[in-house]
Amino acid sequence: MRNDVRGLREDRGLSQAALGAALGVSRQTINSIETGRYDPSLPLALAIARFFSTTVEEIFHDD
């Protein structure tokens, strides 16, 4: 599954550590999500979408 977390994070000038802290996860978790090595749990995916004021479907997709 592809995602747009890195672009959204960079657009806001956030580091991986800062985004992780805002979401209550580690920098390594954010890195793993961005590189596609880890698909977040539904609660974390919802938290990411809420943080960026968008939907899970707009961030995480198959194309």
mmCIF file of N, CA and C in Angstrom:
data_model
loop_
_atom_site.group_PDB
_atom_site.id
_atom_site.type_symbol
_atom_site.label_atom_id
_atom_site.label_comp_id
_atom_site.label_asym_id
_atom_site.label_seq_id
_atom_site.Cartn_x
_atom_site.Cartn_y
_atom_site.Cartn_z
ATOM 1 N N MET A 1 0.840 -1.176 0.000
ATOM 2 C CA MET A 1 0.000 0.000 0.000
ATOM 3 C C MET A 1 0.890 1.247 0.000
ATOM 4 N N ARG A 2 0.600 2.145 -0.897
ATOM 5 C CA ARG A 2 1.343 3.406 -0.971
ATOM 6 C C ARG A 2 0.666 4.437 -0.074
ATOM 7 N N ASN A 3 1.449 5.450 0.318
ATOM 8 C CA ASN A 3 0.853 6.501 1.135
ATOM 9 C C ASN A 3 1.552 7.829 0.868
ATOM 10 N N ASP A 4 0.904 8.891 1.308
ATOM 11 C CA ASP A 4 1.400 10.249 1.102
ATOM 12 C C ASP A 4 1.850 10.902 2.401
ATOM 13 N N VAL A 5 2.192 10.103 3.401
ATOM 14 C CA VAL A 5 2.554 10.651 4.712
ATOM 15 C C VAL A 5 3.784 11.549 4.602
ATOM 16 N N ARG A 6 4.802 11.101 3.890
ATOM 17 C CA ARG A 6 6.025 11.908 3.786
ATOM 18 C C ARG A 6 5.733 13.288 3.187
ATOM 19 N N GLY A 7 5.005 13.329 2.097
ATOM 20 C CA GLY A 7 4.692 14.610 1.456
ATOM 21 C C GLY A 7 3.881 15.517 2.361
ATOM 22 N N LEU A 8 2.887 14.963 3.025
ATOM 23 C CA LEU A 8 2.069 15.762 3.942
ATOM 24 C C LEU A 8 2.922 16.300 5.089
ATOM 25 N N ARG A 9 3.780 15.447 5.617
ATOM 26 C CA ARG A 9 4.650 15.855 6.726
ATOM 27 C C ARG A 9 5.609 16.954 6.275
ATOM 28 N N GLU A 10 6.258 16.759 5.138
ATOM 29 C CA GLU A 10 7.216 17.740 4.642
ATOM 30 C C GLU A 10 6.553 19.063 4.284
ATOM 31 N N ASP A 11 5.329 19.011 3.749
ATOM 32 C CA ASP A 11 4.596 20.235 3.423
ATOM 33 C C ASP A 11 4.369 21.103 4.651
ATOM 34 N N ARG A 12 4.285 20.466 5.807
ATOM 35 C CA ARG A 12 4.075 21.197 7.063
ATOM 36 C C ARG A 12 5.367 21.484 7.806
ATOM 37 N N GLY A 13 6.486 21.098 7.205
ATOM 38 C CA GLY A 13 7.779 21.372 7.811
ATOM 39 C C GLY A 13 8.056 20.584 9.075
ATOM 40 N N LEU A 14 7.463 19.404 9.168
ATOM 41 C CA LEU A 14 7.637 18.573 10.360
ATOM 42 C C LEU A 14 8.715 17.518 10.137
ATOM 43 N N SER A 15 9.458 17.223 11.185
ATOM 44 C CA SER A 15 10.382 16.088 11.140
ATOM 45 C C SER A 15 9.595 14.819 11.438
ATOM 46 N N GLN A 16 10.208 13.680 11.152
ATOM 47 C CA GLN A 16 9.565 12.420 11.504
ATOM 48 C C GLN A 16 9.361 12.340 13.012
ATOM 49 N N ALA A 17 10.341 12.821 13.778
ATOM 50 C CA ALA A 17 10.233 12.792 15.240
ATOM 51 C C ALA A 17 9.074 13.662 15.724
ATOM 52 N N ALA A 18 8.902 14.842 15.121
ATOM 53 C CA ALA A 18 7.829 15.737 15.538
ATOM 54 C C ALA A 18 6.458 15.134 15.228
ATOM 55 N N LEU A 19 6.314 14.527 14.062
ATOM 56 C CA LEU A 19 5.044 13.892 13.718
ATOM 57 C C LEU A 19 4.789 12.711 14.640
ATOM 58 N N GLY A 20 5.814 11.921 14.882
ATOM 59 C CA GLY A 20 5.669 10.795 15.795
ATOM 60 C C GLY A 20 5.227 11.245 17.175
ATOM 61 N N ALA A 21 5.845 12.302 17.678
ATOM 62 C CA ALA A 21 5.477 12.820 19.002
ATOM 63 C C ALA A 21 4.023 13.286 19.021
ATOM 64 N N ALA A 22 3.585 13.943 17.950
ATOM 65 C CA ALA A 22 2.201 14.430 17.878
ATOM 66 C C ALA A 22 1.204 13.277 17.856
ATOM 67 N N LEU A 23 1.631 12.134 17.312
ATOM 68 C CA LEU A 23 0.740 10.978 17.182
ATOM 69 C C LEU A 23 0.952 9.937 18.275
ATOM 70 N N GLY A 24 1.969 10.137 19.105
ATOM 71 C CA GLY A 24 2.232 9.182 20.177
ATOM 72 C C GLY A 24 2.929 7.915 19.729
ATOM 73 N N VAL A 25 3.722 8.021 18.646
ATOM 74 C CA VAL A 25 4.499 6.877 18.156
ATOM 75 C C VAL A 25 5.946 7.322 17.957
ATOM 76 N N SER A 26 6.824 6.387 17.677
ATOM 77 C CA SER A 26 8.242 6.708 17.515
ATOM 78 C C SER A 26 8.548 7.252 16.115
ATOM 79 N N ARG A 27 9.705 7.895 16.006
ATOM 80 C CA ARG A 27 10.188 8.349 14.707
ATOM 81 C C ARG A 27 10.354 7.154 13.780
ATOM 82 N N GLN A 28 10.793 6.026 14.325
ATOM 83 C CA GLN A 28 10.995 4.826 13.526
ATOM 84 C C GLN A 28 9.681 4.324 12.930
ATOM 85 N N THR A 29 8.591 4.455 13.679
ATOM 86 C CA THR A 29 7.281 4.054 13.163
ATOM 87 C C THR A 29 6.895 4.931 11.975
ATOM 88 N N ILE A 30 7.099 6.224 12.103
ATOM 89 C CA ILE A 30 6.791 7.142 10.998
ATOM 90 C C ILE A 30 7.646 6.788 9.784
ATOM 91 N N ASN A 31 8.931 6.539 9.994
ATOM 92 C CA ASN A 31 9.815 6.160 8.899
ATOM 93 C C ASN A 31 9.335 4.884 8.227
ATOM 94 N N SER A 32 8.948 3.896 9.005
ATOM 95 C CA SER A 32 8.483 2.622 8.449
ATOM 96 C C SER A 32 7.196 2.786 7.652
ATOM 97 N N ILE A 33 6.306 3.652 8.112
ATOM 98 C CA ILE A 33 5.069 3.925 7.375
ATOM 99 C C ILE A 33 5.408 4.610 6.049
ATOM 100 N N GLU A 34 6.262 5.639 6.110
ATOM 101 C CA GLU A 34 6.604 6.392 4.903
ATOM 102 C C GLU A 34 7.284 5.529 3.846
ATOM 103 N N THR A 35 8.099 4.581 4.276
ATOM 104 C CA THR A 35 8.829 3.744 3.313
ATOM 105 C C THR A 35 8.052 2.500 2.908
ATOM 106 N N GLY A 36 6.855 2.320 3.462
ATOM 107 C CA GLY A 36 6.016 1.198 3.079
ATOM 108 C C GLY A 36 6.362 -0.117 3.739
ATOM 109 N N ARG A 37 7.235 -0.084 4.734
ATOM 110 C CA ARG A 37 7.585 -1.317 5.445
ATOM 111 C C ARG A 37 6.563 -1.692 6.502
ATOM 112 N N TYR A 38 5.687 -0.748 6.843
ATOM 113 C CA TYR A 38 4.714 -0.979 7.906
ATOM 114 C C TYR A 38 3.402 -0.304 7.534
ATOM 115 N N ASP A 39 2.315 -1.062 7.575
ATOM 116 C CA ASP A 39 0.982 -0.491 7.390
ATOM 117 C C ASP A 39 0.431 -0.206 8.782
ATOM 118 N N PRO A 40 0.042 1.028 9.046
ATOM 119 C CA PRO A 40 -0.415 1.365 10.391
ATOM 120 C C PRO A 40 -1.733 0.672 10.738
ATOM 121 N N SER A 41 -1.956 0.520 12.026
ATOM 122 C CA SER A 41 -3.242 0.008 12.502
ATOM 123 C C SER A 41 -4.327 1.006 12.109
ATOM 124 N N LEU A 42 -5.559 0.555 12.127
ATOM 125 C CA LEU A 42 -6.662 1.453 11.789
ATOM 126 C C LEU A 42 -6.705 2.667 12.720
ATOM 127 N N PRO A 43 -6.569 2.500 14.048
ATOM 128 C CA PRO A 43 -6.571 3.689 14.912
ATOM 129 C C PRO A 43 -5.441 4.672 14.570
ATOM 130 N N LEU A 44 -4.259 4.164 14.241
ATOM 131 C CA LEU A 44 -3.163 5.063 13.881
ATOM 132 C C LEU A 44 -3.422 5.720 12.529
ATOM 133 N N ALA A 45 -3.943 4.979 11.569
ATOM 134 C CA ALA A 45 -4.274 5.564 10.262
ATOM 135 C C ALA A 45 -5.310 6.677 10.423
ATOM 136 N N LEU A 46 -6.287 6.450 11.276
ATOM 137 C CA LEU A 46 -7.295 7.484 11.535
ATOM 138 C C LEU A 46 -6.672 8.698 12.209
ATOM 139 N N ALA A 47 -5.756 8.470 13.143
ATOM 140 C CA ALA A 47 -5.082 9.580 13.826
ATOM 141 C C ALA A 47 -4.251 10.399 12.842
ATOM 142 N N ILE A 48 -3.572 9.716 11.917
ATOM 143 C CA ILE A 48 -2.790 10.416 10.896
ATOM 144 C C ILE A 48 -3.713 11.263 10.025
ATOM 145 N N ALA A 49 -4.811 10.679 9.574
ATOM 146 C CA ALA A 49 -5.761 11.412 8.732
ATOM 147 C C ALA A 49 -6.335 12.613 9.480
ATOM 148 N N ARG A 50 -6.678 12.419 10.724
ATOM 149 C CA ARG A 50 -7.222 13.510 11.539
ATOM 150 C C ARG A 50 -6.179 14.616 11.694
ATOM 151 N N PHE A 51 -4.938 14.232 11.949
ATOM 152 C CA PHE A 51 -3.858 15.209 12.118
ATOM 153 C C PHE A 51 -3.718 16.084 10.882
ATOM 154 N N PHE A 52 -3.817 15.466 9.703
ATOM 155 C CA PHE A 52 -3.650 16.204 8.451
ATOM 156 C C PHE A 52 -4.978 16.705 7.873
ATOM 157 N N SER A 53 -6.057 16.585 8.624
ATOM 158 C CA SER A 53 -7.382 17.078 8.216
ATOM 159 C C SER A 53 -7.802 16.524 6.849
ATOM 160 N N THR A 54 -7.652 15.226 6.698
ATOM 161 C CA THR A 54 -8.050 14.571 5.454
ATOM 162 C C THR A 54 -8.610 13.190 5.781
ATOM 163 N N THR A 55 -8.788 12.367 4.776
ATOM 164 C CA THR A 55 -9.332 11.031 5.003
ATOM 165 C C THR A 55 -8.239 9.978 4.880
ATOM 166 N N VAL A 56 -8.477 8.838 5.476
ATOM 167 C CA VAL A 56 -7.548 7.713 5.369
ATOM 168 C C VAL A 56 -7.376 7.346 3.897
ATOM 169 N N GLU A 57 -8.473 7.329 3.153
ATOM 170 C CA GLU A 57 -8.430 6.947 1.727
ATOM 171 C C GLU A 57 -7.565 7.882 0.889
ATOM 172 N N GLU A 58 -7.486 9.152 1.283
ATOM 173 C CA GLU A 58 -6.669 10.096 0.523
ATOM 174 C C GLU A 58 -5.192 9.933 0.843
ATOM 175 N N ILE A 59 -4.864 9.415 2.013
ATOM 176 C CA ILE A 59 -3.468 9.233 2.398
ATOM 177 C C ILE A 59 -2.937 7.870 1.991
ATOM 178 N N PHE A 60 -3.740 6.820 2.221
ATOM 179 C CA PHE A 60 -3.312 5.446 1.961
ATOM 180 C C PHE A 60 -4.079 4.897 0.761
ATOM 181 N N HIS A 61 -3.349 4.455 -0.250
ATOM 182 C CA HIS A 61 -4.002 3.988 -1.482
ATOM 183 C C HIS A 61 -3.159 2.929 -2.166
ATOM 184 N N ASP A 62 -3.759 2.241 -3.125
ATOM 185 C CA ASP A 62 -3.093 1.158 -3.839
ATOM 186 C C ASP A 62 -2.379 1.603 -5.113
ATOM 187 N N ASP A 63 -2.688 2.791 -5.615
ATOM 188 C CA ASP A 63 -2.087 3.213 -6.890
ATOM 189 C C ASP A 63 -0.760 3.882 -6.718
#
